[in-house]
Amino acid sequence: MDTGTPPTSRPGAAPGMGNSNQANPEGLGSLVTGIVEDLQGIVRGEVLLAKTELKEDVSVLGKAAGSLVAGGVVAFVGFIFLMLGVTYVLNQWLEMWLAAGIVGIALLLIGGILVMSGKKAMSAASMKPTETIDSLKEDQEWANQQIKSVKK
């Protein structure tokens, strides 16, 4: 069965190079074209990977921001209850301010926990697309090897 490519002298040799020591300009051109097309495909894949990584990171940051906002709102409500407690103290209603103070402190604690968890989640998230960077380094090494093999 004929595949349309001439036989090569070594496994993995570029099509069109054959057994001769002279470079075939047509074969070299198609080899370079193939490498360029491969690089274009790799770059497209890397861009897609980078987009995917950034979307995941933005999603994590969005959830962390939501937690921060929720914590801030709960803490604000806690502050309102503490102010109600101070108001009742000034009016000498000891039982009422104590109840409002307890509720306010509880809400402040809950709000503080939410704010700290949101802050922790935000600091843990990284906007650096590490998988894409590693993959690009591998692609660069591959391209350098391909260029070296063409020069031989």
PDB file of C-alpha atoms in Angstrom:
ATOM      1  CA  MET A   1       0.000   0.000   0.000  1.00  0.00           C
ATOM      2  CA  ASP A   2       1.444   3.356  -1.076  1.00  0.00           C
ATOM      3  CA  THR A   3       1.063   6.154   1.477  1.00  0.00           C
ATOM      4  CA  GLY A   4       2.336   8.860  -0.866  1.00  0.00           C
ATOM      5  CA  THR A   5       5.456   9.600   1.175  1.00  0.00           C
ATOM      6  CA  PRO A   6       8.890   8.446   0.093  1.00  0.00           C
ATOM      7  CA  PRO A   7      10.725   5.975   2.332  1.00  0.00           C
ATOM      8  CA  THR A   8      12.994   7.437   4.988  1.00  0.00           C
ATOM      9  CA  SER A   9      16.388   6.269   6.155  1.00  0.00           C
ATOM     10  CA  ARG A  10      15.576   6.497   9.864  1.00  0.00           C
ATOM     11  CA  PRO A  11      12.454   6.314  12.004  1.00  0.00           C
ATOM     12  CA  GLY A  12      10.921   9.715  12.670  1.00  0.00           C
ATOM     13  CA  ALA A  13      12.711  11.361   9.764  1.00  0.00           C
ATOM     14  CA  ALA A  14      10.804  14.104   8.034  1.00  0.00           C
ATOM     15  CA  PRO A  15       8.827  13.148   4.912  1.00  0.00           C
ATOM     16  CA  GLY A  16      10.525  14.213   1.731  1.00  0.00           C
ATOM     17  CA  MET A  17      14.039  14.018   3.130  1.00  0.00           C
ATOM     18  CA  GLY A  18      14.678  10.507   1.781  1.00  0.00           C
ATOM     19  CA  ASN A  19      18.050   8.794   1.879  1.00  0.00           C
ATOM     20  CA  SER A  20      20.033  11.525   0.140  1.00  0.00           C
ATOM     21  CA  ASN A  21      22.288  13.935   1.956  1.00  0.00           C
ATOM     22  CA  GLN A  22      21.047  16.864  -0.145  1.00  0.00           C
ATOM     23  CA  ALA A  23      18.116  18.879   1.186  1.00  0.00           C
ATOM     24  CA  ASN A  24      15.087  18.748  -1.074  1.00  0.00           C
ATOM     25  CA  PRO A  25      13.763  22.325  -1.244  1.00  0.00           C
ATOM     26  CA  GLU A  26      10.199  21.152  -1.828  1.00  0.00           C
ATOM     27  CA  GLY A  27      10.386  18.672   1.059  1.00  0.00           C
ATOM     28  CA  LEU A  28      11.980  21.261   3.330  1.00  0.00           C
ATOM     29  CA  GLY A  29       9.249  23.758   2.499  1.00  0.00           C
ATOM     30  CA  SER A  30       6.497  21.292   3.297  1.00  0.00           C
ATOM     31  CA  LEU A  31       8.299  20.351   6.516  1.00  0.00           C
ATOM     32  CA  VAL A  32       8.504  23.993   7.607  1.00  0.00           C
ATOM     33  CA  THR A  33       4.857  24.498   6.622  1.00  0.00           C
ATOM     34  CA  GLY A  34       3.901  21.476   8.716  1.00  0.00           C
ATOM     35  CA  ILE A  35       5.814  22.797  11.706  1.00  0.00           C
ATOM     36  CA  VAL A  36       4.177  26.220  11.354  1.00  0.00           C
ATOM     37  CA  GLU A  37       0.717  24.622  11.164  1.00  0.00           C
ATOM     38  CA  ASP A  38       1.496  22.497  14.220  1.00  0.00           C
ATOM     39  CA  LEU A  39       2.654  25.579  16.130  1.00  0.00           C
ATOM     40  CA  GLN A  40      -0.530  27.430  15.166  1.00  0.00           C
ATOM     41  CA  GLY A  41      -2.612  24.543  16.491  1.00  0.00           C
ATOM     42  CA  ILE A  42      -0.601  24.474  19.701  1.00  0.00           C
ATOM     43  CA  VAL A  43      -0.980  28.230  20.220  1.00  0.00           C
ATOM     44  CA  ARG A  44      -4.749  27.980  19.678  1.00  0.00           C
ATOM     45  CA  GLY A  45      -4.906  25.189  22.240  1.00  0.00           C
ATOM     46  CA  GLU A  46      -2.843  27.180  24.729  1.00  0.00           C
ATOM     47  CA  VAL A  47      -5.096  30.215  24.345  1.00  0.00           C
ATOM     48  CA  LEU A  48      -8.133  28.025  24.986  1.00  0.00           C
ATOM     49  CA  LEU A  49      -6.456  26.524  28.071  1.00  0.00           C
ATOM     50  CA  ALA A  50      -5.583  29.995  29.392  1.00  0.00           C
ATOM     51  CA  LYS A  51      -9.182  31.156  28.936  1.00  0.00           C
ATOM     52  CA  THR A  52     -10.480  28.116  30.802  1.00  0.00           C
ATOM     53  CA  GLU A  53      -8.050  28.616  33.701  1.00  0.00           C
ATOM     54  CA  LEU A  54      -8.906  32.301  34.026  1.00  0.00           C
ATOM     55  CA  LYS A  55     -12.649  31.555  34.020  1.00  0.00           C
ATOM     56  CA  GLU A  56     -12.148  29.083  36.880  1.00  0.00           C
ATOM     57  CA  ASP A  57     -10.107  31.625  38.860  1.00  0.00           C
ATOM     58  CA  VAL A  58     -12.685  34.374  38.303  1.00  0.00           C
ATOM     59  CA  SER A  59     -15.419  32.008  39.500  1.00  0.00           C
ATOM     60  CA  VAL A  60     -13.527  31.344  42.746  1.00  0.00           C
ATOM     61  CA  LEU A  61     -12.934  35.067  43.267  1.00  0.00           C
ATOM     62  CA  GLY A  62     -16.617  35.792  42.614  1.00  0.00           C
ATOM     63  CA  LYS A  63     -17.682  33.349  45.309  1.00  0.00           C
ATOM     64  CA  ALA A  64     -15.135  34.815  47.728  1.00  0.00           C
ATOM     65  CA  ALA A  65     -16.387  38.336  46.983  1.00  0.00           C
ATOM     66  CA  GLY A  66     -19.935  37.184  47.691  1.00  0.00           C
ATOM     67  CA  SER A  67     -18.818  35.840  51.046  1.00  0.00           C
ATOM     68  CA  LEU A  68     -17.125  39.147  51.847  1.00  0.00           C
ATOM     69  CA  VAL A  69     -20.255  41.097  50.973  1.00  0.00           C
ATOM     70  CA  ALA A  70     -22.467  38.762  53.009  1.00  0.00           C
ATOM     71  CA  GLY A  71     -20.088  39.053  55.960  1.00  0.00           C
ATOM     72  CA  GLY A  72     -20.130  42.834  55.690  1.00  0.00           C
ATOM     73  CA  VAL A  73     -23.927  42.952  55.639  1.00  0.00           C
ATOM     74  CA  VAL A  74     -24.244  40.628  58.635  1.00  0.00           C
ATOM     75  CA  ALA A  75     -21.621  42.654  60.530  1.00  0.00           C
ATOM     76  CA  PHE A  76     -23.538  45.846  59.744  1.00  0.00           C
ATOM     77  CA  VAL A  77     -26.753  44.326  61.092  1.00  0.00           C
ATOM     78  CA  GLY A  78     -24.790  43.301  64.191  1.00  0.00           C
ATOM     79  CA  PHE A  79     -23.623  46.887  64.598  1.00  0.00           C
ATOM     80  CA  ILE A  80     -27.214  48.079  64.402  1.00  0.00           C
ATOM     81  CA  PHE A  81     -28.201  45.676  67.163  1.00  0.00           C
ATOM     82  CA  LEU A  82     -25.293  46.858  69.295  1.00  0.00           C
ATOM     83  CA  MET A  83     -26.449  50.431  68.812  1.00  0.00           C
ATOM     84  CA  LEU A  84     -29.946  49.385  69.857  1.00  0.00           C
ATOM     85  CA  GLY A  85     -28.365  47.901  72.976  1.00  0.00           C
ATOM     86  CA  VAL A  86     -26.608  51.183  73.762  1.00  0.00           C
ATOM     87  CA  THR A  87     -29.879  53.003  73.262  1.00  0.00           C
ATOM     88  CA  TYR A  88     -31.663  50.763  75.729  1.00  0.00           C
ATOM     89  CA  VAL A  89     -28.831  51.183  78.239  1.00  0.00           C
ATOM     90  CA  LEU A  90     -29.268  54.901  78.066  1.00  0.00           C
ATOM     91  CA  ASN A  91     -32.975  54.418  78.685  1.00  0.00           C
ATOM     92  CA  GLN A  92     -32.162  52.192  81.665  1.00  0.00           C
ATOM     93  CA  TRP A  93     -33.898  49.114  80.293  1.00  0.00           C
ATOM     94  CA  LEU A  94     -31.261  46.659  81.392  1.00  0.00           C
ATOM     95  CA  GLU A  95     -33.009  43.516  80.164  1.00  0.00           C
ATOM     96  CA  MET A  96     -33.622  44.934  76.682  1.00  0.00           C
ATOM     97  CA  TRP A  97     -30.076  46.151  76.074  1.00  0.00           C
ATOM     98  CA  LEU A  98     -28.647  42.892  77.284  1.00  0.00           C
ATOM     99  CA  ALA A  99     -30.780  40.969  74.811  1.00  0.00           C
ATOM    100  CA  ALA A 100     -29.903  43.349  71.992  1.00  0.00           C
ATOM    101  CA  GLY A 101     -26.217  43.207  72.960  1.00  0.00           C
ATOM    102  CA  ILE A 102     -26.163  39.420  72.929  1.00  0.00           C
ATOM    103  CA  VAL A 103     -27.842  39.322  69.508  1.00  0.00           C
ATOM    104  CA  GLY A 104     -25.498  42.006  68.203  1.00  0.00           C
ATOM    105  CA  ILE A 105     -22.374  40.218  69.432  1.00  0.00           C
ATOM    106  CA  ALA A 106     -23.575  36.960  67.895  1.00  0.00           C
ATOM    107  CA  LEU A 107     -24.198  38.677  64.550  1.00  0.00           C
ATOM    108  CA  LEU A 108     -20.799  40.377  64.673  1.00  0.00           C
ATOM    109  CA  LEU A 109     -19.113  37.028  65.294  1.00  0.00           C
ATOM    110  CA  ILE A 110     -20.955  35.447  62.366  1.00  0.00           C
ATOM    111  CA  GLY A 111     -20.083  38.409  60.146  1.00  0.00           C
ATOM    112  CA  GLY A 112     -16.442  38.240  61.191  1.00  0.00           C
ATOM    113  CA  ILE A 113     -16.287  34.542  60.376  1.00  0.00           C
ATOM    114  CA  LEU A 114     -17.800  35.158  56.920  1.00  0.00           C
ATOM    115  CA  VAL A 115     -15.392  38.022  56.208  1.00  0.00           C
ATOM    116  CA  MET A 116     -12.363  35.963  57.274  1.00  0.00           C
ATOM    117  CA  SER A 117     -13.420  32.970  55.175  1.00  0.00           C
ATOM    118  CA  GLY A 118     -13.939  35.212  52.140  1.00  0.00           C
ATOM    119  CA  LYS A 119     -10.566  36.864  52.666  1.00  0.00           C
ATOM    120  CA  LYS A 120      -8.889  33.466  52.981  1.00  0.00           C
ATOM    121  CA  ALA A 121     -10.538  32.224  49.782  1.00  0.00           C
ATOM    122  CA  MET A 122      -9.452  35.355  47.897  1.00  0.00           C
ATOM    123  CA  SER A 123      -5.850  35.095  49.034  1.00  0.00           C
ATOM    124  CA  ALA A 124      -5.746  31.395  48.083  1.00  0.00           C
ATOM    125  CA  ALA A 125      -6.922  32.085  44.527  1.00  0.00           C
ATOM    126  CA  SER A 126      -4.257  32.770  41.956  1.00  0.00           C
ATOM    127  CA  MET A 127      -4.926  34.574  38.701  1.00  0.00           C
ATOM    128  CA  LYS A 128      -1.730  33.128  37.249  1.00  0.00           C
ATOM    129  CA  PRO A 129      -2.515  30.454  34.621  1.00  0.00           C
ATOM    130  CA  THR A 130       0.176  28.025  35.809  1.00  0.00           C
ATOM    131  CA  GLU A 131      -0.943  25.094  33.654  1.00  0.00           C
ATOM    132  CA  THR A 132      -0.797  27.259  30.538  1.00  0.00           C
ATOM    133  CA  ILE A 133       2.657  28.565  31.433  1.00  0.00           C
ATOM    134  CA  ASP A 134       3.978  25.028  31.984  1.00  0.00           C
ATOM    135  CA  SER A 135       2.412  23.849  28.746  1.00  0.00           C
ATOM    136  CA  LEU A 136       3.893  26.792  26.818  1.00  0.00           C
ATOM    137  CA  LYS A 137       7.349  25.937  28.157  1.00  0.00           C
ATOM    138  CA  GLU A 138       6.915  22.357  26.942  1.00  0.00           C
ATOM    139  CA  ASP A 139       5.749  23.641  23.558  1.00  0.00           C
ATOM    140  CA  GLN A 140       8.786  25.906  23.325  1.00  0.00           C
ATOM    141  CA  GLU A 141      11.090  22.973  24.020  1.00  0.00           C
ATOM    142  CA  TRP A 142       9.276  20.910  21.375  1.00  0.00           C
ATOM    143  CA  ALA A 143       9.549  23.723  18.801  1.00  0.00           C
ATOM    144  CA  ASN A 144      13.273  24.119  19.537  1.00  0.00           C
ATOM    145  CA  GLN A 145      13.777  20.383  18.989  1.00  0.00           C
ATOM    146  CA  GLN A 146      11.864  20.543  15.700  1.00  0.00           C
ATOM    147  CA  ILE A 147      13.952  23.471  14.496  1.00  0.00           C
ATOM    148  CA  LYS A 148      17.171  21.680  15.447  1.00  0.00           C
ATOM    149  CA  SER A 149      16.059  18.554  13.579  1.00  0.00           C
ATOM    150  CA  VAL A 150      15.322  20.632  10.452  1.00  0.00           C
ATOM    151  CA  LYS A 151      18.779  22.233  10.602  1.00  0.00           C
ATOM    152  CA  LYS A 152      20.496  18.814  10.625  1.00  0.00           C
TER     153      LYS A 152
END
